[in-house]
Short mmCIF file of C-alpha atoms and ligand atoms in Angstrom, two decimals:
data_model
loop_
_atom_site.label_atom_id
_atom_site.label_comp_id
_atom_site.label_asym_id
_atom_site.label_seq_id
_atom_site.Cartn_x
_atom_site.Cartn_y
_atom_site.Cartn_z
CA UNK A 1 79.19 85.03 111.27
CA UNK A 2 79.37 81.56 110.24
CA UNK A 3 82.87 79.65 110.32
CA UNK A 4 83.29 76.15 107.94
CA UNK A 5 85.91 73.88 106.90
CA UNK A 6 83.99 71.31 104.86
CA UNK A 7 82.00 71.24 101.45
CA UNK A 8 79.73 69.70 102.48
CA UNK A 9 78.69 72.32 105.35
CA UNK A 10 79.31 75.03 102.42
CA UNK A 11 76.88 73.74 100.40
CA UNK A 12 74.04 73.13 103.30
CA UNK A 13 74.09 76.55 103.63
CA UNK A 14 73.91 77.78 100.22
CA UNK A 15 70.87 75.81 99.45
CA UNK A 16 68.93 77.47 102.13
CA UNK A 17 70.25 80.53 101.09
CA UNK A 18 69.48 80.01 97.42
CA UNK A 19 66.02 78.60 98.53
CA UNK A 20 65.28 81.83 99.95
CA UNK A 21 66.64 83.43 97.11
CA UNK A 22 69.51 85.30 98.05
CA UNK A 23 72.01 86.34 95.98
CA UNK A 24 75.82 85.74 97.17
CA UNK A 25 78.56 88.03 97.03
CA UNK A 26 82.19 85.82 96.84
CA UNK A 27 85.37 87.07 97.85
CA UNK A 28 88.48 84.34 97.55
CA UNK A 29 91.26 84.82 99.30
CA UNK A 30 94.29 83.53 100.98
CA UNK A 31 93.97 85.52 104.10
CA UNK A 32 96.49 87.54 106.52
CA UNK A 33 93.28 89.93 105.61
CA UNK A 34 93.94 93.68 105.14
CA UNK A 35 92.58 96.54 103.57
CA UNK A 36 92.70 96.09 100.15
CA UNK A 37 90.70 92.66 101.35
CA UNK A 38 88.32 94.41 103.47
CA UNK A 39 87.32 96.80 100.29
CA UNK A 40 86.95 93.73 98.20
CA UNK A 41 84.16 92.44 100.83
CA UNK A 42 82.51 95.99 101.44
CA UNK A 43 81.79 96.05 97.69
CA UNK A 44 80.22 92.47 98.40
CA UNK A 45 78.39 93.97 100.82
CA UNK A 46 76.88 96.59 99.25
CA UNK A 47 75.14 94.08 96.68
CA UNK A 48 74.51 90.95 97.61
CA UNK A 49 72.54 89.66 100.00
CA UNK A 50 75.11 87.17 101.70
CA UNK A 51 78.46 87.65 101.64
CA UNK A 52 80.87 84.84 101.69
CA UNK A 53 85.08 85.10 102.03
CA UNK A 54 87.07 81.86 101.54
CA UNK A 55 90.56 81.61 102.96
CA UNK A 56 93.22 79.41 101.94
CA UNK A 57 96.64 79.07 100.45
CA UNK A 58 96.08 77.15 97.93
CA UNK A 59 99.31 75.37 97.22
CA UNK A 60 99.23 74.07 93.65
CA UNK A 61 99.39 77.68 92.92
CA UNK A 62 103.52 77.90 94.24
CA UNK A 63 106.02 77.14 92.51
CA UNK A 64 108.65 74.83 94.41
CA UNK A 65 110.89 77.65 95.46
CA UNK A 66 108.35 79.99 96.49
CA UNK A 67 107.29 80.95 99.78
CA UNK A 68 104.36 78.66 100.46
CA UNK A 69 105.74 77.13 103.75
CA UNK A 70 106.27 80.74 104.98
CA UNK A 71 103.01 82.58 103.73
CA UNK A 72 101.73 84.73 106.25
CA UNK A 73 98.74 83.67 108.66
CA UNK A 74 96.46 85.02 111.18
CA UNK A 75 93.41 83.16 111.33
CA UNK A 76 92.05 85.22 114.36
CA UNK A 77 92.80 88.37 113.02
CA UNK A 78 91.12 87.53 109.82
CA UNK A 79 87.87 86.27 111.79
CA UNK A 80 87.60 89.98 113.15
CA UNK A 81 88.22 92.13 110.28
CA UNK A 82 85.69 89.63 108.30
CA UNK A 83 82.81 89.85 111.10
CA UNK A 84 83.52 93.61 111.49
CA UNK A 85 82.95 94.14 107.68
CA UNK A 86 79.16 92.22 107.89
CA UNK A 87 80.93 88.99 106.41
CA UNK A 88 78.05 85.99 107.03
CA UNK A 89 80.13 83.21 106.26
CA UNK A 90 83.89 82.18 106.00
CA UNK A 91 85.38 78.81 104.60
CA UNK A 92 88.90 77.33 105.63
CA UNK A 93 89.23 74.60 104.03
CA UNK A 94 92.52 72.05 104.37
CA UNK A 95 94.40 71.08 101.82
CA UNK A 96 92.79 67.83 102.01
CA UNK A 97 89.45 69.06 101.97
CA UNK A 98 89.98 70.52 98.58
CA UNK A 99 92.25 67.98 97.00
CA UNK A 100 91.53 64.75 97.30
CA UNK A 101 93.13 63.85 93.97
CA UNK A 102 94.64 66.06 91.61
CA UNK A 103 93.49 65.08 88.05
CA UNK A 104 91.93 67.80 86.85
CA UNK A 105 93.28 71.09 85.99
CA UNK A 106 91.81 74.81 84.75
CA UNK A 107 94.32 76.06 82.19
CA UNK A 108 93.90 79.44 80.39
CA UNK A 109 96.07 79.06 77.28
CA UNK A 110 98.17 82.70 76.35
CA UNK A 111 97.04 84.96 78.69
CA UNK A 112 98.94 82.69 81.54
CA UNK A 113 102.36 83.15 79.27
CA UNK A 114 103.23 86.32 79.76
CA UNK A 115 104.35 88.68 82.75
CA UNK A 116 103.84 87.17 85.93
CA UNK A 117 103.46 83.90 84.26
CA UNK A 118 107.11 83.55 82.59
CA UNK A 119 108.29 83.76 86.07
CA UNK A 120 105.76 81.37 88.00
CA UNK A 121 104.75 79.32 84.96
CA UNK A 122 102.21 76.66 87.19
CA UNK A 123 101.10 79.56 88.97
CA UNK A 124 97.81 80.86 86.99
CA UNK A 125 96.38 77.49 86.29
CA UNK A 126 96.55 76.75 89.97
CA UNK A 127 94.83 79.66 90.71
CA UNK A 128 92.12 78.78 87.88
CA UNK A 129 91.58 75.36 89.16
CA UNK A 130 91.40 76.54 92.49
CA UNK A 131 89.06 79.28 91.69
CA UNK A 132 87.05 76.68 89.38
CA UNK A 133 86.65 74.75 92.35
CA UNK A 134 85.33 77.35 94.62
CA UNK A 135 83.19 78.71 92.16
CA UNK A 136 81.43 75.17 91.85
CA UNK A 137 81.49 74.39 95.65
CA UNK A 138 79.95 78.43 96.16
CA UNK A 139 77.44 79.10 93.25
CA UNK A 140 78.08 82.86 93.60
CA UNK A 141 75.72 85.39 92.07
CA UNK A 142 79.22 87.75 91.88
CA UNK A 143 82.84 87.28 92.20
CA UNK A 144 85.33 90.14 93.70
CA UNK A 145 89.00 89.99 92.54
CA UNK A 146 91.66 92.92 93.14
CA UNK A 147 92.82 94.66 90.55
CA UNK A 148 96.06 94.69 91.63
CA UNK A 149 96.42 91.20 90.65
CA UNK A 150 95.07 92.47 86.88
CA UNK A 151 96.53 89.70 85.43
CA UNK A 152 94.68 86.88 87.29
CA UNK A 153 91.39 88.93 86.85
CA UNK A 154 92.11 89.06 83.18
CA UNK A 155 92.63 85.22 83.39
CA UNK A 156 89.98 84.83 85.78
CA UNK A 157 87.37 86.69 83.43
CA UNK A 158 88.60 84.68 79.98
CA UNK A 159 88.36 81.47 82.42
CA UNK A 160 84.33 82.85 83.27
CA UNK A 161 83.57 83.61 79.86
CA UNK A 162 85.10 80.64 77.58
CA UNK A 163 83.86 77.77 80.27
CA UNK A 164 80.73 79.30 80.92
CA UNK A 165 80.73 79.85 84.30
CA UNK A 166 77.17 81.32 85.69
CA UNK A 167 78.85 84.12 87.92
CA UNK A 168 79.80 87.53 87.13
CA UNK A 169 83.25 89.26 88.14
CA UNK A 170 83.93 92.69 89.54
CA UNK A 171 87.54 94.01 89.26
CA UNK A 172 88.04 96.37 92.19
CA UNK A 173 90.54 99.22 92.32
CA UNK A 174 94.01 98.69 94.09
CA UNK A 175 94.18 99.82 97.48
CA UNK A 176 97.38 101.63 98.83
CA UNK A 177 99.43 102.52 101.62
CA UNK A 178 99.57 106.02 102.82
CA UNK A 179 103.00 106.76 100.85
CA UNK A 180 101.46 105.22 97.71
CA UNK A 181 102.52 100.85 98.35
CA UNK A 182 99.88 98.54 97.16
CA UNK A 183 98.79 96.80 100.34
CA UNK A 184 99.92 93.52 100.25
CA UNK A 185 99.98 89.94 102.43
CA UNK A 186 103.85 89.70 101.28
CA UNK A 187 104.51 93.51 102.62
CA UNK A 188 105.22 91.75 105.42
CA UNK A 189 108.07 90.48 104.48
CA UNK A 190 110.01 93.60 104.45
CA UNK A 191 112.33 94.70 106.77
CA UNK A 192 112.05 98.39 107.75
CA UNK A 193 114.60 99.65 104.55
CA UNK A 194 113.18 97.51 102.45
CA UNK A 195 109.46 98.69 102.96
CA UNK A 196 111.21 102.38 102.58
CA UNK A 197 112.19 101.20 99.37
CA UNK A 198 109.50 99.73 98.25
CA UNK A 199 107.98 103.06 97.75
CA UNK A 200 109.84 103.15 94.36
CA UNK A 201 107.29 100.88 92.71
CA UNK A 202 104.67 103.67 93.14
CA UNK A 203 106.98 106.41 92.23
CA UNK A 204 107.58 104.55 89.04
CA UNK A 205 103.64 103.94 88.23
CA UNK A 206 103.00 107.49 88.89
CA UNK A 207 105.77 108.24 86.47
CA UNK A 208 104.56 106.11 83.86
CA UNK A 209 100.72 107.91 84.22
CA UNK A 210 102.04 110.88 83.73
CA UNK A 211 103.98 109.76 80.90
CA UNK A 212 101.85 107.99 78.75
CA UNK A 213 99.68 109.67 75.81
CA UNK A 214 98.15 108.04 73.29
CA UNK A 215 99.97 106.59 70.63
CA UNK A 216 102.96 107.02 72.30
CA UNK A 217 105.62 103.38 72.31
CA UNK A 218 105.59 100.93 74.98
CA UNK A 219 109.45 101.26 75.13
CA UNK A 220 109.36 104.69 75.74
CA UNK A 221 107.15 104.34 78.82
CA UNK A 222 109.01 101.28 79.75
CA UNK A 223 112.09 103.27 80.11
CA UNK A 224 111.03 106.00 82.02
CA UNK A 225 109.58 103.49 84.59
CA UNK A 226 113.00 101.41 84.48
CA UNK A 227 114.99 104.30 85.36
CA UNK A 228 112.98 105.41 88.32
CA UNK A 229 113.55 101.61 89.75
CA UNK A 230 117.31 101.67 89.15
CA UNK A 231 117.47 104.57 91.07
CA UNK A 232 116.53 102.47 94.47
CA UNK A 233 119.58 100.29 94.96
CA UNK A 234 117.58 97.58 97.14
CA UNK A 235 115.20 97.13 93.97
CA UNK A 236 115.28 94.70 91.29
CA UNK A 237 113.44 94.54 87.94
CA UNK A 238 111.90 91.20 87.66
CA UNK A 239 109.73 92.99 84.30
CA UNK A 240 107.68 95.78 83.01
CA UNK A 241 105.49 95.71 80.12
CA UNK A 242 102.95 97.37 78.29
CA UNK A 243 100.21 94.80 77.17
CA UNK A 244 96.88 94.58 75.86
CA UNK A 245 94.45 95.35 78.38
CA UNK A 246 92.19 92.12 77.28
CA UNK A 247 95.01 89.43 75.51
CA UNK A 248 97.89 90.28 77.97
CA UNK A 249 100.21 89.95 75.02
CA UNK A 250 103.08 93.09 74.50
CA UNK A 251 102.09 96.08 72.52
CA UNK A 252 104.31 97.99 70.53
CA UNK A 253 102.28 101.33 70.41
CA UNK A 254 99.93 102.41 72.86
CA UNK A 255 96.63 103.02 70.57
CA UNK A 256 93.90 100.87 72.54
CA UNK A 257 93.79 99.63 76.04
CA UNK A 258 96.58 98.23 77.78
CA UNK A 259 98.07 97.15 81.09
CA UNK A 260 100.89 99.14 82.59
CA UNK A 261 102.28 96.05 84.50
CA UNK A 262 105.58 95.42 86.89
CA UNK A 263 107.03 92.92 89.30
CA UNK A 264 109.82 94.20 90.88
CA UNK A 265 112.21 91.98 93.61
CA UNK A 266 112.99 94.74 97.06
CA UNK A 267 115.62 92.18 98.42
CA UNK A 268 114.01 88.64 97.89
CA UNK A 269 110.58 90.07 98.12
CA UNK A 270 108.77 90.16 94.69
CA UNK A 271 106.43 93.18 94.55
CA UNK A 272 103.80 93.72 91.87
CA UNK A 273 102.28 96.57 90.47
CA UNK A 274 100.30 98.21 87.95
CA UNK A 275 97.92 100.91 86.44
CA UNK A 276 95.39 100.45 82.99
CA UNK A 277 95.13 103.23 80.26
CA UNK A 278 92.55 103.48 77.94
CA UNK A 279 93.92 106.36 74.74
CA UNK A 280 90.56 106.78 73.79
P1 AMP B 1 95.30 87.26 98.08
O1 AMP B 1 94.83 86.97 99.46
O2 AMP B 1 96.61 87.97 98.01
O3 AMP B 1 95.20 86.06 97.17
O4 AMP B 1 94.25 88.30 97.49
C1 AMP B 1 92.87 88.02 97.48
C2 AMP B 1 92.17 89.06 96.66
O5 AMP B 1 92.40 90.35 97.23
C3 AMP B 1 92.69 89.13 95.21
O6 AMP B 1 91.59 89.32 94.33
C4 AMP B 1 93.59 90.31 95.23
O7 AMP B 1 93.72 90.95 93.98
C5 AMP B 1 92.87 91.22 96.22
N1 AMP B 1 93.81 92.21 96.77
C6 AMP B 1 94.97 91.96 97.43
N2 AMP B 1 95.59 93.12 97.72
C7 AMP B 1 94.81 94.11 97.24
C8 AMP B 1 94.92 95.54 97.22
N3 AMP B 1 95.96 96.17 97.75
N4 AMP B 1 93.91 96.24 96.64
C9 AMP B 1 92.86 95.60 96.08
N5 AMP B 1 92.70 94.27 96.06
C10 AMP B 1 93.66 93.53 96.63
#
């Protein structure tokens, strides 16, 4: 496995590996690499000829009083779990390295407004002008995002399709924790009652699955799931919506398909989570 910090070694690559004609699997991250990672690059894997995983924090994605200075890192663990799943190339940039100036910016209009976005309003078009970036630097043939971040791969796949980019993106399902927690960098955070807690978000998904019917009202399933939380003293609801599966905007009624979405605080740790239904 290769290891690079620079564009400019990036790119070297690529070109022999596009001269041979490979095609190259992408996986962006901002590593402390775990499972739900590791099944991100196995899908790679399986289709592409190369396989490329970019780590960094990319920090015009924070907000000022979020937890950029303490984001978790393990550059040595994430070295192994990449060469163990066939990984032929990381990049680690530096901040530096990926900003000299910062004049230009990718900004998805509406979709960035709404859930995770009224809380961490810079937050999406940092990660589109990040990804942007990458996607320019890498050339991928394919692009694999987590769906448990479904709003950025909403945003991420509006971003793809209204600027054109020549890539195409592969959503892959959430992976979890034996008692049902999406696996997360931030889990980390948690002491050992707050990651008991933190069970709740699942409980409350799983509620809202077996809740929701078509044509049935977004408050209705909204409710259930709120109760659920406030039944977990160490949990806060940050929000839960029902939205359009494609616009991110609220529904009222649940009659095409939308995103079950939450982000709920355990402590100070914000936890997100979510599940899609299609009524039809
Ligand atoms: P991050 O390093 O948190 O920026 O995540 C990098 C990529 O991994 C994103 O596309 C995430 O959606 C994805 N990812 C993170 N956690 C999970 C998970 N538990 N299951 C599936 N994908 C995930």
């Amino acid at each position: 496995m290769e290891h690079v910090l620079t564009i400019e070694d990036v790119r070297n690559t690529i070109s022999n590996w596009k001269k041979e004609g490979y095609s190259i699997g992408y996986v962006p991250t901002m590593g402390f690499l775990h499972d739900g990672h590791a099944s991100l690059i196995d899908q790679a894997r399986k289709n592409n000829d190369k396989v490329i995983v970019s780590i960094f924090v990319n920090p015009i994605q924070f907000g000022e009083n979020e937890d950029l200075s303490t984001y978790p890192r393990d550059i040595n663990n994430d070295k192994k779990l990449c060469e163990s799943h066939g990984v032929d190339l990381i990049f680690t940039p530096s901040s530096e390295e990926m900003y000299q100036d910062k004049k230009a910016f990718v900004d998805i209009i509406d979709l960035s407004n709404t859930l995770c976005g009224l809380r961490r309003p810079i937050h999406f078009k940092g990660v589109c002008t990040v990804v942007a970036k990458f996607f320019n630097i890498i050339q991928p043939t394919n692009a694999y995002f987590g769906k448990k971040d479904a709003q950025q791969l909403a945003i991420i796949r509006k971003m793809v399709f209204d600027l054109n980019f020549p890539v195409n993106i592969i959503g892959v399902p959430i992976v979890r924790e034996h008692d049902g927690l999406a696996k997360s960098s931030r889990n980390t955070y948690l002491s050992s009652d707050e990651r008991k807690a933190a069970t709740i978000l699942y409980k409350s998904i799983q509620k809202g699955k077996s809740s929701i019917e078509p044509g049935c009202s977004a408050d209705s399933i909204i409710n259930t799931m709120t109760e659920i939380i406030q039944s977990e003293p160490l949990a806060k609801i940050d929000y839960i919506s029902v939205v359009d599966a494609n616009t991110m905007q609220p529904v009222q009624k649940v009659i095409s398909p939308v995103l079950v979405a939450m982000a709920v605080y355990i402590g100070t740790t914000r936890l997100i989570d979510n599940f899609s239904y299609d009524p039809n």
